[in-house]
CSV table of C-alpha atoms in Angstrom, one decimal:
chain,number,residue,atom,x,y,z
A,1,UNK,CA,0.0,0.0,0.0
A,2,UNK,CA,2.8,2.6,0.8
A,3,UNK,CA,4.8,1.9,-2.3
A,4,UNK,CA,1.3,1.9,-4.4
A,5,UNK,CA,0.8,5.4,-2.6
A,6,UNK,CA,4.8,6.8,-3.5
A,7,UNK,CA,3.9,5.9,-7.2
A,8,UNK,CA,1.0,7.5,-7.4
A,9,UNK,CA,2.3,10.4,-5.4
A,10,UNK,CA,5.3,10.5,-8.1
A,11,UNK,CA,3.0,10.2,-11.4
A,12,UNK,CA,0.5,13.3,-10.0
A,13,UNK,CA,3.9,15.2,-9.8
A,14,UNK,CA,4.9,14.5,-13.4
A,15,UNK,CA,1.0,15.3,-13.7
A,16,UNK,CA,1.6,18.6,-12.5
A,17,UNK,CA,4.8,19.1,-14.1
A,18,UNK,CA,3.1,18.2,-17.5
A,19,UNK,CA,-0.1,21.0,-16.5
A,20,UNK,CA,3.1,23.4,-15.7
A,21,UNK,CA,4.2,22.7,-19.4
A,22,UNK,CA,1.5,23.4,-21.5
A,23,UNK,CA,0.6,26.5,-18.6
A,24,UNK,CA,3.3,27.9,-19.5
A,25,UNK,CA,4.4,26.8,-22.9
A,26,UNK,CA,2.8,30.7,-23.5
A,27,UNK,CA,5.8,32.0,-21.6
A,28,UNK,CA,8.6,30.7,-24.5
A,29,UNK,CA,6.7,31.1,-27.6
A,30,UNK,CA,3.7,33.5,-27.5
A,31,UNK,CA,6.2,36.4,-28.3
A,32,UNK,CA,7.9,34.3,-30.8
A,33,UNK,CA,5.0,33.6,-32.4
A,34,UNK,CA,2.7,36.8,-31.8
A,35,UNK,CA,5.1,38.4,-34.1
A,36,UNK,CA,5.5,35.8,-36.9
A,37,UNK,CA,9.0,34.9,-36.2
A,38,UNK,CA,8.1,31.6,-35.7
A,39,UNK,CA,5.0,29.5,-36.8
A,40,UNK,CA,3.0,28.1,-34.1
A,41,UNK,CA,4.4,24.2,-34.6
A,42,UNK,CA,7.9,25.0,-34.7
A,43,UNK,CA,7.6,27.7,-31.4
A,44,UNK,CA,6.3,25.0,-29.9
A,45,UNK,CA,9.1,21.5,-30.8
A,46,UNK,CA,11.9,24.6,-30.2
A,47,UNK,CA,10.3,25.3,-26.5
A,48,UNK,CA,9.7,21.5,-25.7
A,49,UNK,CA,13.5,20.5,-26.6
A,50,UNK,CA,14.8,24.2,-24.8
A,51,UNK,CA,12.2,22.8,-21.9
A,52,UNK,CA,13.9,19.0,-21.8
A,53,UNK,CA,17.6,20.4,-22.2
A,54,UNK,CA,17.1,23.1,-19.3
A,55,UNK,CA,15.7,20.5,-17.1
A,56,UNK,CA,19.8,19.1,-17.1
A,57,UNK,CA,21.6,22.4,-16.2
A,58,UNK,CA,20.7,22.3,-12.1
A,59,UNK,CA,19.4,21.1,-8.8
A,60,UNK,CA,19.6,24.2,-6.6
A,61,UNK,CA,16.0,25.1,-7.1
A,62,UNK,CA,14.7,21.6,-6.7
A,63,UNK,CA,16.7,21.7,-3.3
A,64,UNK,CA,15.1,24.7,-2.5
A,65,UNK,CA,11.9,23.6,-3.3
A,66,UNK,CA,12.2,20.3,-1.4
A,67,UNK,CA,13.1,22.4,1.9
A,68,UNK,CA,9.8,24.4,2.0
A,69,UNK,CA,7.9,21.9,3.8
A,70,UNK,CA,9.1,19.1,6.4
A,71,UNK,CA,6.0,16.4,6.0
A,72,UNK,CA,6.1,13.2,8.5
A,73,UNK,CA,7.8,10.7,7.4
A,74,UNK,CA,5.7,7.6,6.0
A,75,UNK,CA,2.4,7.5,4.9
A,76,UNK,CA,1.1,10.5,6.2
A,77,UNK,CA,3.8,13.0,4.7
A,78,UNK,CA,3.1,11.0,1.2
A,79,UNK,CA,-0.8,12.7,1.9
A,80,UNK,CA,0.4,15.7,2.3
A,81,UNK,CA,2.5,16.3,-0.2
A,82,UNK,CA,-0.1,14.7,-2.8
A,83,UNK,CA,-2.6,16.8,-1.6
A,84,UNK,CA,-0.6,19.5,-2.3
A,85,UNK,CA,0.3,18.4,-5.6
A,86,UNK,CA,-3.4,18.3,-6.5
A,87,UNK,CA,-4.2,21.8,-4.9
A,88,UNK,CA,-1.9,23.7,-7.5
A,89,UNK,CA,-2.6,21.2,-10.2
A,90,UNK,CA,-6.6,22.9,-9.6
A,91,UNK,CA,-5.6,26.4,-9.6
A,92,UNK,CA,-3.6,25.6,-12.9
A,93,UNK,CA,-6.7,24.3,-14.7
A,94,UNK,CA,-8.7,26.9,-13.7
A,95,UNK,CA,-6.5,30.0,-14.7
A,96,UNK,CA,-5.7,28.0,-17.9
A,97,UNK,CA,-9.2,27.8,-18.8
A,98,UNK,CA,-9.7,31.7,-17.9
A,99,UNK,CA,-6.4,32.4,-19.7
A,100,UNK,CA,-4.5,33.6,-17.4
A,101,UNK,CA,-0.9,33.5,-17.1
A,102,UNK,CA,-0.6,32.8,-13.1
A,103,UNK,CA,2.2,31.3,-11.7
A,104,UNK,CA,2.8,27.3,-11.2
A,105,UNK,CA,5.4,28.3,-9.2
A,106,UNK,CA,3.3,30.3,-6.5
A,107,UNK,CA,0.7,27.3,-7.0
A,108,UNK,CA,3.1,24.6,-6.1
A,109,UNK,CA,4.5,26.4,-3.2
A,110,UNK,CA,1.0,27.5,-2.0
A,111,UNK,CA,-0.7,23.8,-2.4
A,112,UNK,CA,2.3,22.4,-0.2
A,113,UNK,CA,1.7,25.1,2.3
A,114,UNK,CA,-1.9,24.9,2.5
A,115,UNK,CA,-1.5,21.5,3.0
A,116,UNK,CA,0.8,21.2,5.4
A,117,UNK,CA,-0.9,24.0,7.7
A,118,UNK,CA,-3.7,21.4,7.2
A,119,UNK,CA,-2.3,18.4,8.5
A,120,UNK,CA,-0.5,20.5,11.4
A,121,UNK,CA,3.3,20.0,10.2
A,122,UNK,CA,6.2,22.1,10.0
A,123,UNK,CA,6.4,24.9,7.2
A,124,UNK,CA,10.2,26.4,6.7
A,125,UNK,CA,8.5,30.0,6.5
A,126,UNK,CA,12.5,31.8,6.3
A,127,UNK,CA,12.9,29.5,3.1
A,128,UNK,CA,9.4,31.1,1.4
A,129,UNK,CA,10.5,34.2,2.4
A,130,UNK,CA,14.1,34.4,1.4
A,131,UNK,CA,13.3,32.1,-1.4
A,132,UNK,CA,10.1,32.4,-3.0
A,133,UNK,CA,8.1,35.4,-1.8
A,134,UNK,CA,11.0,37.7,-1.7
A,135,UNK,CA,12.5,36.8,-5.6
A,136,UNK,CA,8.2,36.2,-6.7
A,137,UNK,CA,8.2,40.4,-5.7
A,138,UNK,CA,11.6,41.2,-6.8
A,139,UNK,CA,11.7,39.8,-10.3
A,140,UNK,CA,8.8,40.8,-12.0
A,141,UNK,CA,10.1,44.7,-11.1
A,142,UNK,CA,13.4,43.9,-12.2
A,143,UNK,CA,12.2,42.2,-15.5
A,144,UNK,CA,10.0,45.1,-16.3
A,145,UNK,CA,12.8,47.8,-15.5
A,146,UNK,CA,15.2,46.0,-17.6
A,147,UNK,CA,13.1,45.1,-20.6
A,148,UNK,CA,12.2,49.1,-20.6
A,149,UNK,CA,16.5,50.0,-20.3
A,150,UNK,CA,17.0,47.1,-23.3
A,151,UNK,CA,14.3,48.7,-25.6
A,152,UNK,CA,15.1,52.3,-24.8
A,153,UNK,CA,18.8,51.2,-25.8
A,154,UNK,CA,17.6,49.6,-28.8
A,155,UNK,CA,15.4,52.0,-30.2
A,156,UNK,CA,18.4,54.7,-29.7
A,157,UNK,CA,21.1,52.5,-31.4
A,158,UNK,CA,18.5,51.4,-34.4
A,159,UNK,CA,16.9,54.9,-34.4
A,160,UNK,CA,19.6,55.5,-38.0
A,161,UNK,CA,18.5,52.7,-39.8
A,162,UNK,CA,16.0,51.4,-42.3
A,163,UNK,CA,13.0,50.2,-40.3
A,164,UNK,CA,12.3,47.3,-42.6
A,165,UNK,CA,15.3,46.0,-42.2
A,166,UNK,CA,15.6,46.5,-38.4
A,167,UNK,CA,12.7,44.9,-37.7
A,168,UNK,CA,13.5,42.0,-39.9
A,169,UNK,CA,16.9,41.1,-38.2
A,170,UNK,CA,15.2,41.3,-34.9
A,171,UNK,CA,12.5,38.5,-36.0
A,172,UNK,CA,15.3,36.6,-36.9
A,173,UNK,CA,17.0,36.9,-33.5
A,174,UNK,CA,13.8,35.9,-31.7
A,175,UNK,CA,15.0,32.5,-32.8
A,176,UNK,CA,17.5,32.8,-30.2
A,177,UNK,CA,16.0,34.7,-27.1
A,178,UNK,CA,12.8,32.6,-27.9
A,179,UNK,CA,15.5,29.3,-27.4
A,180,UNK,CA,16.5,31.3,-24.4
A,181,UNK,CA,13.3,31.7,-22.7
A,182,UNK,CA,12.4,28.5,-22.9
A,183,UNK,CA,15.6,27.0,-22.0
A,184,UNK,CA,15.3,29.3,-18.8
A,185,UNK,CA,11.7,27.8,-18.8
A,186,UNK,CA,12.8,24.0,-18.0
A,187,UNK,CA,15.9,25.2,-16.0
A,188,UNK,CA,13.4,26.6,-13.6
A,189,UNK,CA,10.2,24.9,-13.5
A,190,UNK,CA,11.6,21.1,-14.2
A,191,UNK,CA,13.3,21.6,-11.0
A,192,UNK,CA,10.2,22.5,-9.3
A,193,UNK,CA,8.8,19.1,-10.0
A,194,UNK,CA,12.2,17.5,-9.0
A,195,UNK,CA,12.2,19.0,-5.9
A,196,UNK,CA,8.7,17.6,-4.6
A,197,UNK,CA,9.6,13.8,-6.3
A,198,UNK,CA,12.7,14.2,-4.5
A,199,UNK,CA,10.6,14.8,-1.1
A,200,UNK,CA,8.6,12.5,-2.1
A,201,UNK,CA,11.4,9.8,-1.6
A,202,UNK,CA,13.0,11.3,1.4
A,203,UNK,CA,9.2,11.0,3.4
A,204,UNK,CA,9.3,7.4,2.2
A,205,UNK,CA,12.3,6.8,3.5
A,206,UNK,CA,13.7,5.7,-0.6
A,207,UNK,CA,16.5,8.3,0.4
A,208,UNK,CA,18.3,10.1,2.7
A,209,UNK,CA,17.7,13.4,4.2
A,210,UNK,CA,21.0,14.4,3.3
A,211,UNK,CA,21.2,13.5,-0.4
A,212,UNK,CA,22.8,15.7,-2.2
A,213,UNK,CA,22.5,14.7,-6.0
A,214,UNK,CA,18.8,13.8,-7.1
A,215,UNK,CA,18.8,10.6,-9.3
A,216,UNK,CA,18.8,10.7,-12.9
A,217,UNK,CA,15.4,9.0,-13.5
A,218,UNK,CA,13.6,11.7,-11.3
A,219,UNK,CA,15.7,14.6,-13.7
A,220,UNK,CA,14.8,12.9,-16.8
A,221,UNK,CA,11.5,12.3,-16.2
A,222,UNK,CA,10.7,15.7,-15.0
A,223,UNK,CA,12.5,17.1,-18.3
A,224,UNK,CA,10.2,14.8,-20.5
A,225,UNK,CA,6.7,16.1,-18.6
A,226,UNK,CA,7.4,19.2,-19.0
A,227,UNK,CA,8.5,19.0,-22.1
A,228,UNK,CA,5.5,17.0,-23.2
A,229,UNK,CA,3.3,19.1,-21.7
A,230,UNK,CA,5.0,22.1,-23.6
A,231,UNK,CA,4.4,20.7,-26.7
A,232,UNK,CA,0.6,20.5,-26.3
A,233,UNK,CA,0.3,24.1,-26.3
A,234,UNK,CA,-1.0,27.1,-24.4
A,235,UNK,CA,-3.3,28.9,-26.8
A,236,UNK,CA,-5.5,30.4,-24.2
A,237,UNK,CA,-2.7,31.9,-22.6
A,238,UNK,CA,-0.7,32.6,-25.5
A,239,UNK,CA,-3.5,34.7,-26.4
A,240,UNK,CA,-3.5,36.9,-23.2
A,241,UNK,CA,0.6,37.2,-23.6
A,242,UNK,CA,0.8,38.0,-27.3
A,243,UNK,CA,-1.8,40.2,-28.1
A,244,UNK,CA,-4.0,41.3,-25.2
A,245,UNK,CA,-1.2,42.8,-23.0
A,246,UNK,CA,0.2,44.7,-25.9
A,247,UNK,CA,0.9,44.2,-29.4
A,248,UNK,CA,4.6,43.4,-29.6
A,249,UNK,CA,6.5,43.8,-33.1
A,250,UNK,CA,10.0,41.7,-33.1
A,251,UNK,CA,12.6,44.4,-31.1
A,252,UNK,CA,9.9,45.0,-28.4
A,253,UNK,CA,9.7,41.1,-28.4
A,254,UNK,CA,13.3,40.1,-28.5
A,255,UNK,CA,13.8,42.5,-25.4
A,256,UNK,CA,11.1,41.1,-23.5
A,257,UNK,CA,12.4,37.7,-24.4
A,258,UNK,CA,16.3,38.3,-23.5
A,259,UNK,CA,15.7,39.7,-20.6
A,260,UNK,CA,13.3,37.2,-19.5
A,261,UNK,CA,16.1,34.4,-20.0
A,262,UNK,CA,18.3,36.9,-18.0
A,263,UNK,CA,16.9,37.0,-14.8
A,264,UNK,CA,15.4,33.4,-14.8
A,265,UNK,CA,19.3,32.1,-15.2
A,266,UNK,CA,20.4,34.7,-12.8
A,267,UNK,CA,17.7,33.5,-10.4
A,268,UNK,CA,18.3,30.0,-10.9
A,269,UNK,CA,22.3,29.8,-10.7
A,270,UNK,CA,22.8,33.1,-8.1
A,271,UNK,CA,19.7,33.4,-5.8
A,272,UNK,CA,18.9,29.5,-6.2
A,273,UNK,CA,14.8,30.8,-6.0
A,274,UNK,CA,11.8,29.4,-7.4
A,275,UNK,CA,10.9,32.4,-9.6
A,276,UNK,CA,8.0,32.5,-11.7
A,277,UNK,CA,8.4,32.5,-15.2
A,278,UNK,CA,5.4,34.0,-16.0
A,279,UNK,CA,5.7,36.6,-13.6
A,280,UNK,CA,9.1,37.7,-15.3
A,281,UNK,CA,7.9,37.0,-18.9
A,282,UNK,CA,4.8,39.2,-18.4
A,283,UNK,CA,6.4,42.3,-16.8
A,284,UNK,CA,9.0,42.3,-19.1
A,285,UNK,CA,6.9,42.3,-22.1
A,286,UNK,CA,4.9,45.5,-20.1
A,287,UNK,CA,8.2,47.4,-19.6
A,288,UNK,CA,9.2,46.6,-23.3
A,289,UNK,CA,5.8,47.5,-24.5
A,290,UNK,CA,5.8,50.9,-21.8
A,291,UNK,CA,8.8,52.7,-23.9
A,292,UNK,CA,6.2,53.7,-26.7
A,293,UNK,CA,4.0,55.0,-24.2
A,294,UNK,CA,2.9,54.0,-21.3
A,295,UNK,CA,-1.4,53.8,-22.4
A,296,UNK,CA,-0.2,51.3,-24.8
A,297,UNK,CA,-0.3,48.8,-22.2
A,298,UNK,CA,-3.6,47.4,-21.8
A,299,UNK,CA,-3.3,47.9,-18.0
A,300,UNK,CA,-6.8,46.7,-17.9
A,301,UNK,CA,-5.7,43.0,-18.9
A,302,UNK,CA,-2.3,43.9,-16.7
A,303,UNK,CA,-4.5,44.1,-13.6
A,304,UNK,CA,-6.3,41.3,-14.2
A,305,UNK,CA,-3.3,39.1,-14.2
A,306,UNK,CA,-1.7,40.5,-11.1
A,307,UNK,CA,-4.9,39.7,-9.1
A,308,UNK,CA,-5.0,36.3,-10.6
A,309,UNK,CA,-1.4,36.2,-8.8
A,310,UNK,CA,-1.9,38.0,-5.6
A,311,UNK,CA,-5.0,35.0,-5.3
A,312,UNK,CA,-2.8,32.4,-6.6
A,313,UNK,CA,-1.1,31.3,-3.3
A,314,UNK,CA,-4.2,31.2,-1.3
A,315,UNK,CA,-6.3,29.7,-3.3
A,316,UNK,CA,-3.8,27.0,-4.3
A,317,UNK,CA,-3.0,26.5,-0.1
A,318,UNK,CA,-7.0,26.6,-0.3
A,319,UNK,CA,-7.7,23.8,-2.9
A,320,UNK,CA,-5.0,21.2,-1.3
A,321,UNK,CA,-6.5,22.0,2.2
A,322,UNK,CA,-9.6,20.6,0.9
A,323,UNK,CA,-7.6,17.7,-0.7
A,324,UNK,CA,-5.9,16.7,2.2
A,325,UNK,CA,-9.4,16.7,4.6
A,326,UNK,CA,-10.5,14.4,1.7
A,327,UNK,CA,-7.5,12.0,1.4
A,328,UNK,CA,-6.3,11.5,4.8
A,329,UNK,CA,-9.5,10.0,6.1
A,330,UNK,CA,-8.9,7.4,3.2
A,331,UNK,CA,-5.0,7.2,3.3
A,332,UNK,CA,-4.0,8.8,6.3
């Protein structure tokens, strides 16, 4: 029964990782695509194999996420962390089906906490703040100030040259800040999923607290989830990103997209955080978009997305607190 209840506990986590793919499969492409620098079925193979190769290039966020909650060991702590798992997997369908880009990151971290105040165990509440809450607030403000630096630079060193032809080199170097993104993409949110399989085994005692390298199965099926779940698409969201924020022509986009990859690698390999790469994707295409002027943002849209974030952790914690008072009764 406990080993029936790890593997299920495991295959709802690739679940989620797959849900976290084609959530934000938007974040890589819609840009890309938005602009015609890519056709919809190519954005989409480049972001699943950026996805599966960025999955390979760390373990410091999946440590980080692994240390956010300390469940019981055994059966129990397996309940908690799937009701967790199923808690953010909710909140994902639900903005996905509304189209908005929330964060799987804030729903992952919010299911775990929700249910872990739940079942009464211990939350590491310095880790979400020096780790998660603290970058979640810092980066989007960062992305947006340095998307709106990169595009004032741009427009001023382009502001000589034939337009036409400006604007056609740029769609071809969304190739490579599109690559970028989404290999920022699976460097950060592949971990995410190895982080809570890797709990997963510590609870059930398949590994020891003080394990330092997660095993290659967990890495590579993380990277294929994702990557799977990339490949299916985000049209909804896509949408919201691409057109209904702002309409993006290829410099606004390639700035956006660069410094997207930017300050997801910066986060990943300096600050070790959880960041959300929709958060940083979706300011930075605002402060790219906010150097023509700043009403051709569709704040309206804008502020519907940040409140789908501010109620992201809660109702995520919400959901798998509901999940867990259903499970443990059965599993507990």
């Amino acid at each position: 029964m406990d080993l029936a209840i790890v593997i299920t506990v495991v295959l709802v986590a690739l679940a989620f990782d797959y849900t976290n793919g084609f959530h934000d499969a938007a974040n890589a492409i819609a840009t890309s695509v938005s602009t015609r620098a890519l056709t919809p079925r190519v954005a989409l193979i480049l972001a699943a194999v950026m996805n599966f190769v960025g999955a390979f290039l760390g373990q410091k966020v999946a440590h980080t996420v692994s240390d956010v909650i300390v469940p019981p060991s055994g059966r129990e702590g397996l309940v908690v962390i799937l009701a967790g798992l199923l808690g953010a997997i909710i909140w994902n369908l639900i903005t996905w089906y509304f189209g908005l880009p929330s964060s799987s990151t804030q729903a992952l971290i919010g299911g775990l906490v929700g249910a872990a105040l739940a079942a009464g165990t211990a939350v590491h509440w310095s880790t979400i703040v020096d780790k998660v809450v603290i970058p979640m607030m810092v980066s989007p403000l960062i992305g947006f100030a340095l998307a709106f630096v990169v595009m004032i630079a741009i427009l001023w060193i382009f502001r000589r040259r034939n337009a036409h032809r400006v604007t056609r080199g740029f769609r071809m170097a969304q190739t490579f800040s599109a690559s970028a993104m989404a290999l920022g993409h699976g460097l950060q949110d592949a971990q995410k999923t190895m982080g809570v399989i890797f709990l997963v085994l510590i609870t059930s005692g398949h590994l020891a607290p003080d394990t330092q390298d997660l095993p290659l199965w967990v890495i590579a099926a993380s990277a294929g989830a994702i990557s799977l779940g990339t490949y299916s698409g985000g049209w909804r969201i896509m949408r919201t990103l691409g057109r209904k924020i702002i309409h993006l022509d290829p410099p606004h986009a390639f700035a956006a997209e660069s410094v997207g990859a930017t300050v997801l690698y910066a986060t990943a390999f300096l600050w070790q955080a959880p960041v959300s790469t929709t958060h940083v994707i979706t300011s930075a295409i605002m402060g790219s978009g906010a150097t023509r002027r700043v009403s051709a943002v569709r704040w309206g849209m804008a502020r519907s997305i940040v409140i789908a974030w501010v109620l992201t952790f809660p109702a995520a914690g919400t959901a798998a607190a509901i999940c867990f008072a259903i499970l443990h009764p059965l599993l507990g």
